[in-house]
JSON list of C-alpha atoms in Angstrom, two decimals:
[
{"chain": "A", "resi": 1, "resn": "GLN", "atom": "CA", "xyz": [103.78, 98.63, 78.14]},
{"chain": "A", "resi": 2, "resn": "VAL", "atom": "CA", "xyz": [104.17, 97.12, 81.72]},
{"chain": "A", "resi": 3, "resn": "GLN", "atom": "CA", "xyz": [101.59, 96.04, 84.18]},
{"chain": "A", "resi": 4, "resn": "LEU", "atom": "CA", "xyz": [102.60, 95.98, 87.87]},
{"chain": "A", "resi": 5, "resn": "VAL", "atom": "CA", "xyz": [101.11, 94.06, 90.80]},
{"chain": "A", "resi": 6, "resn": "GLU", "atom": "CA", "xyz": [102.35, 94.51, 94.36]},
{"chain": "A", "resi": 7, "resn": "SER", "atom": "CA", "xyz": [101.98, 91.92, 97.16]},
{"chain": "A", "resi": 8, "resn": "GLY", "atom": "CA", "xyz": [103.34, 91.26, 100.60]},
{"chain": "A", "resi": 9, "resn": "GLY", "atom": "CA", "xyz": [101.80, 94.01, 102.60]},
{"chain": "A", "resi": 10, "resn": "GLY", "atom": "CA", "xyz": [100.18, 93.47, 105.93]},
{"chain": "A", "resi": 11, "resn": "LEU", "atom": "CA", "xyz": [100.16, 94.35, 109.65]},
{"chain": "A", "resi": 12, "resn": "VAL", "atom": "CA", "xyz": [103.37, 94.15, 111.59]},
{"chain": "A", "resi": 13, "resn": "GLN", "atom": "CA", "xyz": [104.59, 95.38, 115.01]},
{"chain": "A", "resi": 14, "resn": "ALA", "atom": "CA", "xyz": [107.11, 98.12, 115.28]},
{"chain": "A", "resi": 15, "resn": "GLY", "atom": "CA", "xyz": [110.65, 96.69, 114.84]},
{"chain": "A", "resi": 16, "resn": "GLY", "atom": "CA", "xyz": [109.41, 93.99, 112.54]},
{"chain": "A", "resi": 17, "resn": "SER", "atom": "CA", "xyz": [110.04, 93.27, 108.90]},
{"chain": "A", "resi": 18, "resn": "LEU", "atom": "CA", "xyz": [108.06, 92.79, 105.71]},
{"chain": "A", "resi": 19, "resn": "ARG", "atom": "CA", "xyz": [109.11, 91.99, 102.15]},
{"chain": "A", "resi": 20, "resn": "LEU", "atom": "CA", "xyz": [107.14, 93.52, 99.39]},
{"chain": "A", "resi": 21, "resn": "SER", "atom": "CA", "xyz": [107.13, 92.06, 95.92]},
{"chain": "A", "resi": 22, "resn": "CYS", "atom": "CA", "xyz": [106.21, 93.69, 92.59]},
{"chain": "A", "resi": 23, "resn": "ALA", "atom": "CA", "xyz": [105.46, 91.39, 89.66]},
{"chain": "A", "resi": 24, "resn": "ALA", "atom": "CA", "xyz": [105.67, 92.88, 86.21]},
{"chain": "A", "resi": 25, "resn": "SER", "atom": "CA", "xyz": [104.18, 91.63, 82.99]},
{"chain": "A", "resi": 26, "resn": "GLY", "atom": "CA", "xyz": [104.84, 92.89, 79.54]},
{"chain": "A", "resi": 27, "resn": "ARG", "atom": "CA", "xyz": [107.91, 93.19, 77.48]},
{"chain": "A", "resi": 28, "resn": "HIS", "atom": "CA", "xyz": [111.38, 94.51, 78.13]},
{"chain": "A", "resi": 29, "resn": "PHE", "atom": "CA", "xyz": [111.19, 94.69, 81.94]},
{"chain": "A", "resi": 30, "resn": "SER", "atom": "CA", "xyz": [114.95, 94.94, 82.14]},
{"chain": "A", "resi": 31, "resn": "ASN", "atom": "CA", "xyz": [114.71, 98.27, 80.21]},
{"chain": "A", "resi": 32, "resn": "TYR", "atom": "CA", "xyz": [112.95, 99.90, 83.10]},
{"chain": "A", "resi": 33, "resn": "ALA", "atom": "CA", "xyz": [114.20, 101.59, 86.24]},
{"chain": "A", "resi": 34, "resn": "MET", "atom": "CA", "xyz": [111.94, 100.69, 89.13]},
{"chain": "A", "resi": 35, "resn": "GLY", "atom": "CA", "xyz": [110.84, 102.75, 92.12]},
{"chain": "A", "resi": 36, "resn": "TRP", "atom": "CA", "xyz": [108.88, 102.28, 95.28]},
{"chain": "A", "resi": 37, "resn": "PHE", "atom": "CA", "xyz": [106.65, 105.04, 96.66]},
{"chain": "A", "resi": 38, "resn": "ARG", "atom": "CA", "xyz": [104.22, 105.26, 99.47]},
{"chain": "A", "resi": 39, "resn": "GLN", "atom": "CA", "xyz": [101.25, 107.37, 100.45]},
{"chain": "A", "resi": 40, "resn": "ALA", "atom": "CA", "xyz": [99.82, 107.79, 103.95]},
{"chain": "A", "resi": 41, "resn": "PRO", "atom": "CA", "xyz": [96.29, 109.08, 104.50]},
{"chain": "A", "resi": 42, "resn": "GLY", "atom": "CA", "xyz": [96.16, 112.84, 103.97]},
{"chain": "A", "resi": 43, "resn": "LYS", "atom": "CA", "xyz": [99.69, 113.02, 102.73]},
{"chain": "A", "resi": 44, "resn": "GLU", "atom": "CA", "xyz": [101.34, 113.29, 99.23]},
{"chain": "A", "resi": 45, "resn": "ARG", "atom": "CA", "xyz": [102.92, 110.24, 97.61]},
{"chain": "A", "resi": 46, "resn": "GLU", "atom": "CA", "xyz": [106.45, 109.91, 98.87]},
{"chain": "A", "resi": 47, "resn": "PHE", "atom": "CA", "xyz": [109.49, 108.39, 97.24]},
{"chain": "A", "resi": 48, "resn": "VAL", "atom": "CA", "xyz": [110.93, 105.40, 99.11]},
{"chain": "A", "resi": 49, "resn": "GLY", "atom": "CA", "xyz": [113.66, 104.14, 96.79]},
{"chain": "A", "resi": 50, "resn": "GLY", "atom": "CA", "xyz": [114.68, 103.06, 93.37]},
{"chain": "A", "resi": 51, "resn": "ILE", "atom": "CA", "xyz": [116.84, 100.72, 91.36]},
{"chain": "A", "resi": 52, "resn": "ILE", "atom": "CA", "xyz": [118.29, 101.12, 87.92]},
{"chain": "A", "resi": 53, "resn": "TRP", "atom": "CA", "xyz": [117.62, 98.70, 85.07]},
{"chain": "A", "resi": 54, "resn": "SER", "atom": "CA", "xyz": [120.55, 96.36, 85.87]},
{"chain": "A", "resi": 55, "resn": "GLY", "atom": "CA", "xyz": [120.13, 96.39, 89.58]},
{"chain": "A", "resi": 56, "resn": "GLU", "atom": "CA", "xyz": [123.67, 97.64, 90.10]},
{"chain": "A", "resi": 57, "resn": "SER", "atom": "CA", "xyz": [122.66, 100.88, 91.76]},
{"chain": "A", "resi": 58, "resn": "THR", "atom": "CA", "xyz": [120.01, 101.69, 94.30]},
{"chain": "A", "resi": 59, "resn": "TYR", "atom": "CA", "xyz": [119.04, 104.90, 96.03]},
{"chain": "A", "resi": 60, "resn": "TYR", "atom": "CA", "xyz": [116.79, 105.70, 98.91]},
{"chain": "A", "resi": 61, "resn": "ALA", "atom": "CA", "xyz": [114.91, 108.42, 100.75]},
{"chain": "A", "resi": 62, "resn": "ASP", "atom": "CA", "xyz": [116.70, 109.54, 103.95]},
{"chain": "A", "resi": 63, "resn": "SER", "atom": "CA", "xyz": [113.78, 108.31, 105.98]},
{"chain": "A", "resi": 64, "resn": "VAL", "atom": "CA", "xyz": [114.33, 104.65, 105.01]},
{"chain": "A", "resi": 65, "resn": "LYS", "atom": "CA", "xyz": [118.06, 104.57, 104.39]},
{"chain": "A", "resi": 66, "resn": "GLY", "atom": "CA", "xyz": [119.74, 101.76, 106.28]},
{"chain": "A", "resi": 67, "resn": "ARG", "atom": "CA", "xyz": [116.35, 99.97, 107.00]},
{"chain": "A", "resi": 68, "resn": "PHE", "atom": "CA", "xyz": [114.93, 99.29, 103.47]},
{"chain": "A", "resi": 69, "resn": "THR", "atom": "CA", "xyz": [116.58, 97.39, 100.65]},
{"chain": "A", "resi": 70, "resn": "ILE", "atom": "CA", "xyz": [115.53, 97.26, 97.03]},
{"chain": "A", "resi": 71, "resn": "SER", "atom": "CA", "xyz": [116.47, 94.45, 94.73]},
{"chain": "A", "resi": 72, "resn": "ARG", "atom": "CA", "xyz": [115.29, 93.05, 91.40]},
{"chain": "A", "resi": 73, "resn": "ASP", "atom": "CA", "xyz": [115.35, 89.86, 89.41]},
{"chain": "A", "resi": 74, "resn": "ASN", "atom": "CA", "xyz": [114.99, 90.60, 85.72]},
{"chain": "A", "resi": 75, "resn": "THR", "atom": "CA", "xyz": [114.62, 86.96, 84.76]},
{"chain": "A", "resi": 76, "resn": "LYS", "atom": "CA", "xyz": [111.56, 86.75, 86.99]},
{"chain": "A", "resi": 77, "resn": "LYS", "atom": "CA", "xyz": [110.39, 90.28, 86.18]},
{"chain": "A", "resi": 78, "resn": "ARG", "atom": "CA", "xyz": [110.16, 91.08, 89.89]},
{"chain": "A", "resi": 79, "resn": "VAL", "atom": "CA", "xyz": [111.35, 93.87, 92.12]},
{"chain": "A", "resi": 80, "resn": "TYR", "atom": "CA", "xyz": [111.48, 93.61, 95.85]},
{"chain": "A", "resi": 81, "resn": "LEU", "atom": "CA", "xyz": [111.42, 95.97, 98.87]},
{"chain": "A", "resi": 82, "resn": "GLN", "atom": "CA", "xyz": [112.84, 94.45, 102.05]},
{"chain": "A", "resi": 83, "resn": "MET", "atom": "CA", "xyz": [111.71, 96.58, 104.97]},
{"chain": "A", "resi": 84, "resn": "ASN", "atom": "CA", "xyz": [113.43, 96.03, 108.39]},
{"chain": "A", "resi": 85, "resn": "SER", "atom": "CA", "xyz": [113.05, 97.91, 111.66]},
{"chain": "A", "resi": 86, "resn": "LEU", "atom": "CA", "xyz": [109.70, 99.13, 110.69]},
{"chain": "A", "resi": 87, "resn": "LYS", "atom": "CA", "xyz": [108.21, 102.14, 112.45]},
{"chain": "A", "resi": 88, "resn": "PRO", "atom": "CA", "xyz": [104.55, 103.32, 112.83]},
{"chain": "A", "resi": 89, "resn": "GLU", "atom": "CA", "xyz": [105.40, 106.19, 110.51]},
{"chain": "A", "resi": 90, "resn": "ASP", "atom": "CA", "xyz": [106.17, 103.71, 107.77]},
{"chain": "A", "resi": 91, "resn": "THR", "atom": "CA", "xyz": [102.42, 102.97, 107.59]},
{"chain": "A", "resi": 92, "resn": "ALA", "atom": "CA", "xyz": [101.13, 103.66, 104.15]},
{"chain": "A", "resi": 93, "resn": "VAL", "atom": "CA", "xyz": [100.01, 102.17, 100.83]},
{"chain": "A", "resi": 94, "resn": "TYR", "atom": "CA", "xyz": [103.15, 101.14, 98.99]},
{"chain": "A", "resi": 95, "resn": "TYR", "atom": "CA", "xyz": [103.31, 101.36, 95.23]},
{"chain": "A", "resi": 96, "resn": "CYS", "atom": "CA", "xyz": [105.85, 100.14, 92.72]},
{"chain": "A", "resi": 97, "resn": "ALA", "atom": "CA", "xyz": [106.46, 102.09, 89.52]},
{"chain": "A", "resi": 98, "resn": "ALA", "atom": "CA", "xyz": [108.40, 101.68, 86.32]},
{"chain": "A", "resi": 99, "resn": "ALA", "atom": "CA", "xyz": [110.32, 104.29, 84.40]},
{"chain": "A", "resi": 100, "resn": "GLY", "atom": "CA", "xyz": [111.45, 103.85, 80.82]},
{"chain": "A", "resi": 101, "resn": "GLY", "atom": "CA", "xyz": [115.02, 104.52, 79.95]},
{"chain": "A", "resi": 102, "resn": "GLY", "atom": "CA", "xyz": [116.59, 102.42, 82.64]},
{"chain": "A", "resi": 103, "resn": "TYR", "atom": "CA", "xyz": [117.33, 105.26, 85.07]},
{"chain": "A", "resi": 104, "resn": "SER", "atom": "CA", "xyz": [115.02, 107.45, 87.08]},
{"chain": "A", "resi": 105, "resn": "GLY", "atom": "CA", "xyz": [114.83, 109.67, 90.07]},
{"chain": "A", "resi": 106, "resn": "SER", "atom": "CA", "xyz": [112.59, 110.42, 92.99]},
{"chain": "A", "resi": 107, "resn": "HIS", "atom": "CA", "xyz": [109.72, 112.34, 91.42]},
{"chain": "A", "resi": 108, "resn": "PRO", "atom": "CA", "xyz": [106.47, 110.42, 90.63]},
{"chain": "A", "resi": 109, "resn": "ASP", "atom": "CA", "xyz": [106.25, 112.25, 87.25]},
{"chain": "A", "resi": 110, "resn": "GLU", "atom": "CA", "xyz": [109.36, 110.43, 86.09]},
{"chain": "A", "resi": 111, "resn": "TYR", "atom": "CA", "xyz": [107.56, 107.10, 86.24]},
{"chain": "A", "resi": 112, "resn": "ASP", "atom": "CA", "xyz": [105.35, 105.73, 83.45]},
{"chain": "A", "resi": 113, "resn": "TYR", "atom": "CA", "xyz": [103.57, 102.79, 84.98]},
{"chain": "A", "resi": 114, "resn": "TRP", "atom": "CA", "xyz": [102.17, 102.10, 88.48]},
{"chain": "A", "resi": 115, "resn": "GLY", "atom": "CA", "xyz": [100.76, 99.25, 90.42]},
{"chain": "A", "resi": 116, "resn": "GLN", "atom": "CA", "xyz": [97.60, 99.33, 92.46]},
{"chain": "A", "resi": 117, "resn": "GLY", "atom": "CA", "xyz": [99.41, 99.45, 95.82]},
{"chain": "A", "resi": 118, "resn": "THR", "atom": "CA", "xyz": [99.55, 97.25, 98.87]},
{"chain": "A", "resi": 119, "resn": "GLN", "atom": "CA", "xyz": [98.82, 98.32, 102.45]},
{"chain": "A", "resi": 120, "resn": "VAL", "atom": "CA", "xyz": [101.53, 98.26, 105.10]},
{"chain": "A", "resi": 121, "resn": "SER", "atom": "CA", "xyz": [100.45, 98.96, 108.67]},
{"chain": "A", "resi": 122, "resn": "VAL", "atom": "CA", "xyz": [102.95, 99.17, 111.54]},
{"chain": "A", "resi": 123, "resn": "SER", "atom": "CA", "xyz": [101.57, 99.14, 115.09]},
{"chain": "A", "resi": 124, "resn": "SER", "atom": "CA", "xyz": [103.38, 100.66, 117.99]}
]
């Protein structure tokens, strides 16, 4: 089992940057693919990006491609989401999630464990 805790959210102006961190506890963190999702008020949870167990491959939603970067440090049991060139439409609660098996896709149902989320607000 894996417990996840996100941090690093906050309020930033459009064009700014934030770095989210997700700390994992539990065993075998390196066995899990990790994903970032977000949910804005009144909207469904949306896939942001993911990273496979080894960190060698990442994949992103078109809406964030080229602006957001996911990385992981398996020795520290952490995954990161670097967000640059932020836009007001990036405002949401951001969640990290873990999927067993080392590889995963973009659907929330593919993920087994979730953090509590961290708020990101981007002002215009």
